[in-house]
XYZ file of C-alpha atoms in Angstrom:
637
model
C 84.188 115.327 133.164
C 86.593 116.614 130.546
C 89.587 114.887 132.057
C 87.851 111.575 132.633
C 86.907 111.330 128.971
C 90.311 109.878 128.269
C 89.437 106.800 130.299
C 86.017 106.163 128.794
C 85.812 102.970 126.700
C 83.143 104.469 124.486
C 82.425 103.009 121.098
C 84.298 104.430 118.109
C 81.053 105.598 116.568
C 79.802 107.458 119.648
C 80.617 111.118 120.297
C 82.621 111.684 123.444
C 80.122 114.247 124.656
C 77.199 111.822 124.211
C 75.169 111.728 127.470
C 74.936 107.947 127.343
C 78.704 107.708 127.096
C 79.105 109.932 130.119
C 76.571 107.876 132.043
C 78.705 104.820 131.436
C 81.918 106.572 132.389
C 80.701 108.125 135.602
C 78.588 105.374 137.017
C 80.616 102.323 136.073
C 84.011 103.710 137.020
C 84.751 104.448 140.635
C 83.836 108.000 141.531
C 87.016 108.553 143.575
C 89.010 108.073 140.375
C 87.325 111.140 138.982
C 88.099 113.111 142.120
C 91.718 112.025 142.032
C 92.067 112.906 138.389
C 90.510 116.295 138.965
C 93.068 117.034 141.644
C 95.873 115.651 139.512
C 94.904 117.697 136.513
C 93.897 120.882 138.334
C 95.752 123.770 136.834
C 96.136 122.096 133.440
C 94.789 124.332 130.655
C 91.384 123.444 129.301
C 90.263 125.052 126.087
C 86.540 125.101 125.545
C 84.557 124.265 122.445
C 83.078 126.971 120.335
C 79.784 128.125 121.736
C 80.652 127.277 125.348
C 80.370 130.879 126.443
C 84.091 131.517 126.838
C 85.960 133.582 124.307
C 89.257 132.894 122.641
C 90.862 135.540 124.833
C 90.397 133.361 127.910
C 91.597 130.302 126.016
C 94.737 132.133 124.920
C 95.283 133.414 128.461
C 95.279 129.861 129.793
C 97.508 128.723 126.976
C 100.063 131.386 127.870
C 100.405 129.789 131.281
C 101.205 126.402 129.765
C 103.861 127.144 127.187
C 106.234 124.958 129.095
C 104.026 121.945 128.480
C 104.375 122.447 124.757
C 108.111 122.164 125.010
C 107.948 118.671 126.440
C 110.559 116.740 124.432
C 108.459 113.606 124.688
C 104.901 114.876 124.207
C 102.918 111.727 124.968
C 99.456 112.602 123.861
C 97.055 113.333 126.694
C 93.634 113.532 125.066
C 90.965 115.459 126.944
C 87.534 116.584 125.861
C 88.839 119.762 124.306
C 92.600 119.897 124.552
C 95.302 117.951 122.737
C 99.067 118.142 122.716
C 99.951 117.089 119.222
C 102.018 113.956 118.971
C 102.100 114.394 115.219
C 103.468 117.925 115.328
C 105.130 118.208 118.719
C 103.456 121.551 119.520
C 100.564 122.586 121.732
C 97.219 122.379 119.945
C 94.234 124.085 121.555
C 91.041 122.770 120.042
C 88.252 125.258 119.501
C 85.922 122.876 117.745
C 85.843 119.483 119.421
C 85.375 116.403 117.205
C 82.131 114.548 117.724
C 83.305 111.619 115.622
C 86.240 109.251 116.085
C 87.945 111.298 113.404
C 87.207 114.856 112.447
C 88.512 118.144 111.138
C 89.482 120.585 113.869
C 90.013 124.325 114.099
C 92.945 124.918 116.400
C 95.635 127.332 117.446
C 99.118 125.877 117.464
C 101.643 127.185 119.947
C 104.897 127.269 118.037
C 107.331 128.678 120.554
C 107.931 132.131 122.031
C 109.219 133.588 118.777
C 106.236 132.694 116.605
C 103.490 132.427 119.216
C 100.179 130.983 118.070
C 99.219 130.013 114.539
C 95.446 130.358 114.448
C 92.882 128.789 112.184
C 95.094 125.843 111.291
C 93.200 122.921 109.779
C 93.921 119.609 111.438
C 92.777 116.027 111.423
C 92.247 114.236 114.708
C 91.314 110.753 115.715
C 90.878 108.965 118.994
C 93.438 106.220 119.009
C 93.247 103.014 121.010
C 96.280 101.402 122.512
C 97.797 98.453 120.694
C 95.587 95.950 122.534
C 92.192 95.521 120.951
C 90.424 95.410 124.301
C 92.266 98.327 125.910
C 90.337 101.335 127.170
C 93.326 103.660 126.999
C 92.830 106.411 124.453
C 94.870 109.220 123.001
C 93.748 111.975 120.684
C 96.215 112.360 117.834
C 96.232 115.555 115.797
C 97.828 116.039 112.392
C 97.912 119.640 111.192
C 98.818 121.453 107.987
C 100.521 124.847 108.051
C 101.232 126.104 104.556
C 102.791 123.204 102.657
C 103.379 121.102 105.732
C 103.229 120.658 109.484
C 105.779 122.216 111.771
C 107.328 119.891 114.300
C 109.877 121.642 116.440
C 112.180 123.336 113.917
C 111.331 121.274 110.880
C 108.560 121.052 108.342
C 106.740 117.834 107.517
C 105.444 118.272 103.987
C 102.009 116.973 103.119
C 102.547 113.813 101.160
C 102.039 113.946 97.420
C 103.533 112.485 94.262
C 107.224 113.321 93.921
C 107.701 117.074 93.688
C 110.367 119.627 94.489
C 108.311 120.706 97.517
C 110.058 118.123 99.681
C 111.628 120.060 102.533
C 114.771 118.571 104.010
C 113.983 117.175 107.444
C 116.265 117.998 110.344
C 114.599 115.758 112.915
C 113.558 112.118 112.471
C 109.988 111.193 111.711
C 108.483 108.998 114.391
C 106.200 106.041 113.957
C 103.457 108.174 115.495
C 103.869 110.647 112.633
C 103.343 107.850 110.122
C 100.319 106.538 111.998
C 98.790 110.002 112.189
C 99.277 110.432 108.446
C 97.196 107.336 107.680
C 94.549 108.216 110.245
C 94.174 111.711 108.817
C 92.200 110.116 105.984
C 89.194 109.455 108.244
C 86.137 111.403 107.057
C 82.511 111.713 108.173
C 80.088 109.822 105.955
C 78.772 112.921 104.215
C 82.306 113.561 102.953
C 82.830 110.091 101.463
C 83.626 110.136 97.762
C 84.258 107.684 94.917
C 87.418 107.688 92.837
C 87.820 105.479 89.760
C 91.104 104.558 88.072
C 91.455 102.474 84.943
C 94.206 101.439 82.549
C 94.073 100.516 78.866
C 96.477 99.304 76.179
C 97.192 101.665 73.299
C 97.997 100.154 69.896
C 98.518 101.101 66.266
C 95.267 100.352 64.453
C 97.055 99.266 61.274
C 99.557 96.834 62.823
C 98.081 96.148 66.287
C 101.552 96.817 67.694
C 101.900 98.662 71.016
C 102.299 102.426 70.828
C 105.827 103.781 70.947
C 106.634 106.466 73.476
C 106.837 109.084 70.719
C 103.257 108.298 69.712
C 102.151 108.471 73.333
C 103.846 111.861 73.714
C 102.033 113.176 70.638
C 98.758 111.875 72.032
C 99.306 113.525 75.415
C 100.256 116.812 73.789
C 97.193 116.651 71.557
C 94.822 116.034 74.470
C 96.450 118.825 76.472
C 96.063 121.359 73.687
C 92.552 120.423 72.598
C 90.971 119.863 76.016
C 92.998 122.218 78.238
C 94.947 119.761 80.371
C 98.175 120.738 82.110
C 101.260 118.761 81.128
C 103.267 116.723 83.638
C 106.948 116.482 82.760
C 109.903 114.412 83.920
C 112.947 116.205 82.640
C 112.048 117.181 79.085
C 109.674 114.225 78.604
C 105.917 114.488 78.912
C 104.695 111.684 81.176
C 101.150 112.702 82.042
C 98.408 115.308 82.231
C 96.465 116.979 85.017
C 93.156 118.823 85.047
C 91.634 119.750 88.378
C 91.565 116.615 90.498
C 91.836 114.278 87.494
C 95.117 113.053 86.091
C 96.321 110.932 83.186
C 99.488 108.937 83.770
C 101.554 106.263 82.059
C 102.188 102.794 83.415
C 105.589 101.153 82.700
C 104.612 99.752 79.298
C 102.678 102.794 78.151
C 99.339 101.682 79.552
C 97.182 104.805 79.606
C 95.639 105.453 83.037
C 92.942 107.860 84.123
C 92.944 108.650 87.835
C 89.556 110.209 88.328
C 88.522 112.947 90.715
C 86.822 112.060 94.017
C 83.126 112.316 93.143
C 79.897 111.964 95.080
C 77.813 109.612 92.910
C 78.299 106.799 90.434
C 76.530 108.872 87.783
C 79.331 111.402 88.082
C 82.089 108.784 87.966
C 80.619 107.128 84.871
C 80.213 110.501 83.159
C 83.856 111.214 83.956
C 84.932 107.908 82.384
C 82.878 108.596 79.264
C 84.279 112.116 78.937
C 87.828 110.802 79.256
C 87.306 108.084 76.654
C 85.741 110.607 74.276
C 88.709 112.967 74.591
C 91.272 110.211 74.145
C 89.452 108.755 71.147
C 89.002 112.154 69.484
C 92.761 112.677 69.366
C 93.858 109.043 68.971
C 91.722 108.313 65.898
C 93.388 111.136 63.996
C 96.793 109.478 64.392
C 95.671 105.870 63.897
C 95.742 104.822 67.544
C 93.196 102.634 69.326
C 92.754 101.513 72.925
C 92.018 98.009 74.169
C 90.114 97.159 77.367
C 91.507 93.838 78.644
C 93.454 92.599 81.684
C 96.581 91.209 79.991
C 98.355 91.996 76.712
C 96.858 89.322 74.398
C 99.328 89.308 71.505
C 102.754 90.800 72.057
C 105.806 89.500 73.878
C 107.575 91.348 76.649
C 110.344 92.439 74.272
C 107.772 94.162 72.051
C 106.503 96.473 74.789
C 107.978 99.998 74.928
C 109.556 101.286 78.127
C 108.328 104.623 79.430
C 111.014 107.226 80.297
C 110.222 107.387 84.005
C 112.979 106.979 86.567
C 110.741 105.115 88.977
C 110.026 102.412 86.416
C 113.671 101.972 85.502
C 114.451 101.180 89.130
C 111.553 98.726 89.348
C 112.487 97.057 86.060
C 116.004 96.336 87.281
C 114.787 95.062 90.645
C 111.805 92.876 89.685
C 113.757 89.893 88.250
C 115.582 89.582 91.584
C 112.413 88.959 93.598
C 110.042 87.054 91.285
C 109.643 85.582 87.823
C 106.542 87.523 86.718
C 107.242 91.044 87.954
C 108.076 92.420 84.519
C 104.871 90.948 83.127
C 102.992 92.742 85.889
C 104.654 96.024 84.983
C 104.427 95.910 81.209
C 101.583 93.597 80.239
C 98.702 94.060 82.707
C 95.817 96.511 82.997
C 93.420 96.904 85.891
C 90.464 98.972 86.997
C 90.116 100.057 90.599
C 87.949 102.158 92.867
C 89.095 104.313 95.776
C 86.821 104.664 98.792
C 86.815 106.550 102.085
C 86.409 105.419 105.675
C 85.213 107.191 108.806
C 87.278 105.492 111.504
C 89.603 102.603 112.235
C 86.627 100.336 112.826
C 85.044 101.391 109.544
C 88.379 100.855 107.835
C 88.831 97.309 109.077
C 85.355 96.324 107.948
C 85.852 97.790 104.482
C 89.428 96.657 104.098
C 88.683 93.102 105.059
C 85.443 92.815 103.142
C 87.265 94.251 100.133
C 90.062 91.762 100.500
C 87.518 89.008 100.885
C 85.941 89.766 97.545
C 89.209 89.933 95.608
C 92.171 87.660 95.004
C 94.517 87.044 97.841
C 97.488 89.168 97.337
C 96.339 90.951 100.412
C 97.649 93.648 102.551
C 96.851 93.123 106.064
C 95.436 96.122 107.521
C 93.128 98.135 109.407
C 92.201 97.718 112.874
C 89.700 96.091 114.947
C 87.400 97.340 117.481
C 89.070 96.980 120.816
C 85.755 95.768 122.165
C 85.518 92.921 119.655
C 88.861 91.152 119.245
C 87.251 87.830 118.379
C 84.952 89.430 115.809
C 87.999 90.934 114.157
C 89.309 87.468 113.360
C 85.951 86.617 111.829
C 86.312 89.723 109.657
C 89.665 88.528 108.438
C 88.201 85.201 107.402
C 85.660 87.253 105.477
C 88.376 88.938 103.587
C 90.286 85.971 102.512
C 87.399 83.658 101.801
C 85.317 85.707 99.404
C 88.390 87.225 97.879
C 87.906 85.539 94.551
C 84.444 86.816 93.636
C 85.374 90.185 92.131
C 88.243 88.561 90.249
C 85.902 85.922 88.833
C 83.145 88.360 87.843
C 85.569 90.683 86.036
C 87.970 87.974 84.731
C 89.116 89.205 81.315
C 92.672 88.066 80.528
C 92.676 84.615 78.867
C 95.323 85.201 76.159
C 99.121 85.440 76.176
C 101.218 85.968 73.052
C 98.389 85.053 70.700
C 97.124 81.894 72.430
C 94.926 80.880 75.364
C 97.068 80.871 78.500
C 95.039 78.440 80.603
C 93.650 81.131 82.895
C 90.538 83.264 82.893
C 92.455 85.947 84.802
C 96.118 85.780 83.930
C 96.519 89.195 85.522
C 95.482 87.749 88.883
C 97.772 84.756 88.517
C 100.779 86.974 87.836
C 100.607 88.407 91.338
C 101.472 85.022 92.837
C 105.097 85.375 91.668
C 105.868 89.081 91.499
C 107.459 90.140 94.796
C 106.489 88.373 98.001
C 107.880 91.189 100.135
C 105.070 93.501 99.051
C 102.324 91.074 97.964
C 100.941 87.754 99.177
C 99.460 86.452 102.411
C 100.360 88.162 105.683
C 100.128 85.933 108.771
C 99.753 88.736 111.295
C 96.314 89.616 109.946
C 94.987 87.330 112.674
C 96.518 89.440 115.449
C 94.165 91.208 117.832
C 96.404 94.262 117.751
C 95.606 95.259 114.159
C 95.432 98.963 113.565
C 96.965 101.884 111.748
C 100.063 101.325 113.843
C 100.380 97.689 112.813
C 99.982 98.600 109.168
C 102.750 101.148 109.543
C 104.983 98.474 111.068
C 104.253 96.204 108.113
C 104.958 98.943 105.567
C 108.206 99.839 107.316
C 109.393 96.273 106.773
C 108.712 96.377 103.016
C 112.006 97.049 101.165
C 112.218 100.446 99.510
C 112.363 101.213 95.789
C 113.557 104.814 95.617
C 113.939 108.274 97.101
C 113.066 111.340 95.005
C 115.538 114.219 95.283
C 116.466 117.134 92.998
C 114.006 115.987 90.326
C 115.602 112.537 90.169
C 114.833 109.069 91.471
C 117.614 107.581 93.587
C 117.808 103.785 93.621
C 117.187 102.453 97.132
C 115.985 98.972 96.199
C 116.123 96.502 99.032
C 116.947 99.172 101.606
C 115.037 99.830 104.817
C 112.737 102.784 105.457
C 113.485 102.305 109.149
C 117.156 103.002 108.420
C 116.028 106.061 106.465
C 114.166 107.318 109.541
C 117.414 107.475 111.525
C 119.522 108.929 108.716
C 121.286 105.696 107.791
C 120.015 105.058 104.259
C 123.112 104.161 102.187
C 121.866 105.950 99.061
C 121.341 109.275 100.866
C 123.477 109.056 104.024
C 122.574 111.526 106.719
C 119.242 112.510 105.160
C 115.933 112.047 106.956
C 112.573 111.324 105.298
C 109.633 113.671 104.926
C 106.019 112.570 104.722
C 106.387 112.803 100.937
C 108.916 109.992 101.167
C 106.526 107.985 103.314
C 103.637 108.355 100.884
C 105.881 107.446 97.963
C 106.924 104.332 99.848
C 103.282 103.359 100.435
C 102.687 103.421 96.666
C 105.313 100.687 96.227
C 103.222 98.143 98.162
C 100.942 96.115 95.889
C 98.054 94.361 97.644
C 94.576 93.850 96.229
C 93.407 96.400 98.785
C 95.889 99.153 99.522
C 95.771 101.689 102.313
C 96.753 105.282 101.843
C 94.489 107.921 103.335
C 91.721 106.013 101.593
C 91.283 102.411 100.485
C 92.092 101.240 96.962
C 90.167 98.190 95.680
C 92.590 96.903 93.056
C 91.515 93.382 92.155
C 89.756 93.515 88.762
C 90.941 93.010 85.185
C 90.630 95.897 82.758
C 87.583 95.733 80.510
C 85.190 97.624 78.213
C 83.688 100.908 79.302
C 80.458 99.541 80.772
C 82.450 97.420 83.199
C 84.465 100.489 84.152
C 81.207 101.838 85.589
C 80.109 98.489 87.045
C 83.165 97.954 89.244
C 82.760 101.092 91.390
C 79.030 100.336 91.599
C 79.842 96.858 92.931
C 82.107 98.210 95.679
C 80.047 101.245 96.621
C 76.934 99.114 97.016
C 78.765 96.746 99.357
C 81.051 99.046 101.333
C 79.172 102.345 101.572
C 76.074 100.661 103.002
C 76.280 99.342 106.566
C 73.605 96.685 106.101
C 75.165 95.140 102.994
C 78.619 95.245 104.543
C 77.436 93.449 107.671
C 75.586 90.863 105.578
C 78.792 90.122 103.667
C 80.661 89.570 106.906
C 77.920 87.296 108.216
C 77.784 85.331 104.958
C 81.366 84.167 105.083
C 81.919 83.853 108.807
C 82.131 80.027 108.747
C 84.396 79.519 105.738
C 87.570 77.579 106.464
C 91.217 78.177 105.675
C 91.251 75.142 103.378
C 88.322 76.542 101.392
C 90.089 79.854 101.037
C 93.273 78.289 99.704
C 91.290 76.141 97.290
C 89.544 79.217 95.901
C 92.839 81.049 95.507
C 94.229 78.229 93.374
C 91.177 77.567 91.250
C 89.353 80.833 90.630
C 91.917 82.299 88.182
C 91.408 79.102 86.168
C 87.722 78.208 86.573
C 86.148 81.517 87.584
C 82.532 81.444 88.718
C 82.309 77.732 87.868
C 84.661 76.857 90.713
C 82.971 74.141 92.837
C 82.208 75.403 96.325
C 80.424 73.441 99.033
C 77.124 72.210 97.598
C 77.246 74.338 94.473
C 79.487 76.738 92.609
C 81.068 80.080 93.361
C 78.461 81.578 91.054
C 75.808 80.970 93.706
C 77.783 82.948 96.269
C 78.351 85.697 93.703
C 74.603 85.947 93.108
C 74.052 86.697 96.782
C 76.898 89.201 96.844
C 75.609 91.034 93.774
C 72.142 91.215 95.315
C 73.640 92.810 98.421
C 75.454 95.345 96.230
C 72.187 96.221 94.470
C 70.381 96.607 97.790
C 73.136 98.860 99.083
C 72.904 101.091 96.021
C 69.129 101.314 96.340
C 69.449 102.457 99.932
C 71.866 105.214 98.853
C 68.952 106.805 97.017
C 70.795 107.952 93.881
C 69.240 105.453 91.440
C 72.632 103.836 90.825
C 71.699 100.139 90.764
C 71.448 100.190 86.961
C 75.233 100.292 86.710
C 75.309 96.651 87.853
C 73.318 95.408 84.846
C 76.570 94.879 82.955
C 77.633 92.154 85.392
C 74.214 90.738 86.282
C 74.191 88.407 83.289
C 77.747 87.283 84.041
C 76.743 86.233 87.539
C 73.427 84.685 86.476
C 75.016 82.434 83.842
C 78.393 81.909 85.484
C 80.087 82.724 82.158
C 82.896 85.229 82.689
C 84.035 87.773 80.077
C 87.173 85.670 79.552
C 85.104 82.593 78.679
C 83.150 84.572 76.105
C 86.431 85.638 74.501
C 87.655 82.041 74.453
C 84.426 80.941 72.777
C 84.976 83.541 70.054
C 88.627 82.504 69.688
C 87.738 78.847 69.136
C 84.793 79.711 66.905
C 84.168 82.899 64.978
C 87.760 84.153 65.229
C 89.276 80.959 63.853
C 92.069 80.625 66.427
C 93.307 84.214 66.153
C 93.458 86.821 68.900
C 93.628 89.725 66.471
C 89.839 90.307 66.487
C 89.965 91.036 70.223
C 91.469 94.426 69.376
C 88.210 95.315 67.648
C 85.926 93.439 70.046
C 87.215 95.327 73.107
C 88.084 98.609 71.386
C 87.092 101.724 73.351
């Protein structure tokens, strides 16, 4: 039974030891196949799950007889019920606790050669991976393990990816594509481990002059917050560039936009409390030095030349590169603010549903991603249409950037429009999203084709703009010849891709304009209600299954200009948004945390079809007398 598991086309959401799954495997497949496999595999080691009645001594005894298998220079993963040879680490992994989900945490012993023997109690992530064809029944179990600061693969360490640090160990053996795939898949979590992370940016300004903060003022503000509220300082050279406290961090965008990256939290009540605490701390220090913060999607008053440049090496590289690949890249860097929510997924199938629904409800600067169920290749195409057809709704609801350099700019969401001419290599439509072979592997292939920005070495950013990560993987990167990447380098590269939905080891929903504090709580509520509830998510997919490509392209052109009043079929986009918001409310109610109240802030927007940007324009043409200056008070945190 254990050996035949590999050939069972069970659903992603069904445990491999489920009796119904075994029924299918043993009575649909030809019994002689099982006999043949048993003979073929006889003598192969078989670890047993905890509680099976066999002790670790017997498991280790069998493992001793199979050390040679661990030395296989091409360890193609052979996934059995309770044994896995790690493709991610290249060492033997004996699983003591077998995953009952398509992805899970495992307790394993890693065989690391005759000198070091077994490393016990290592925490790993595993997932059952389909072949590249959506309908294939071939499966492999991939395991990604952490030992200390990284995973050992032969004689090298693969460091767990993180923001640039000096922990990056020099690699002596090339990363493989399977390593990169396993890294992404290691983000899969069971539903009870799903969390909510909120990130938001805001413009700082001098209250007396309305001018943007200078770096020196920002540094004083960061130092003041650190000292008063016990944050740790983040430095680049001798410059303070951020703060960290537990799992929260404060960072600076290229033009000094102040960003909170919140901790992963369980409920929306916790995320909103975190936002309020952050705004209180910032305001307590900022008011003393005459600084205010503005919640809007695009800098309403000042020109690009008026915006300060933050002393971060990464941004210097981007600033020099952006004009070569688009006309609005510098505006994106220095004059936009967004709010986003980060959400978890349980499997590849769960990821594709969330990724595509998320893309569907935001503007199309998509990232193709996530996979499809190998059993439903046609349905996967329907999911893609979902993504790209409803992709304007979140942008319309949260549209809040109608001014540029003191005047109306002709858009309700200028921030969204800017992404149409920033850098087509890492934004925009991706034709292969229609392919049946979508998966973590295909996303890796896409990301590998995106030109690099930098490599971080010896506390410095090295300019690698336009170069290939694939060349880096074989030691042929011109900027660092002979060097090989670590997983830190891979994660850093993933952060230089800019879709509305971005994949790391979680999904980032990035499509909304910055806004006042109540909307900072409404956006995560919107996404959690839709994507963390299976019924609402399926209803979204059903709702948009018959939308056409022409309708999608029309929405992409018009929504940044006309918002919820965009004509659509027999009505307006507002009518679709009403249904979507109702699904979000229903999803929150089913969560049982009394979170639906966080959507009140956007309920009136959807009911009337009047976006935040249109309300600002009404004030500009009326009460404000043609001046944008009052917006700094209207949207002051």
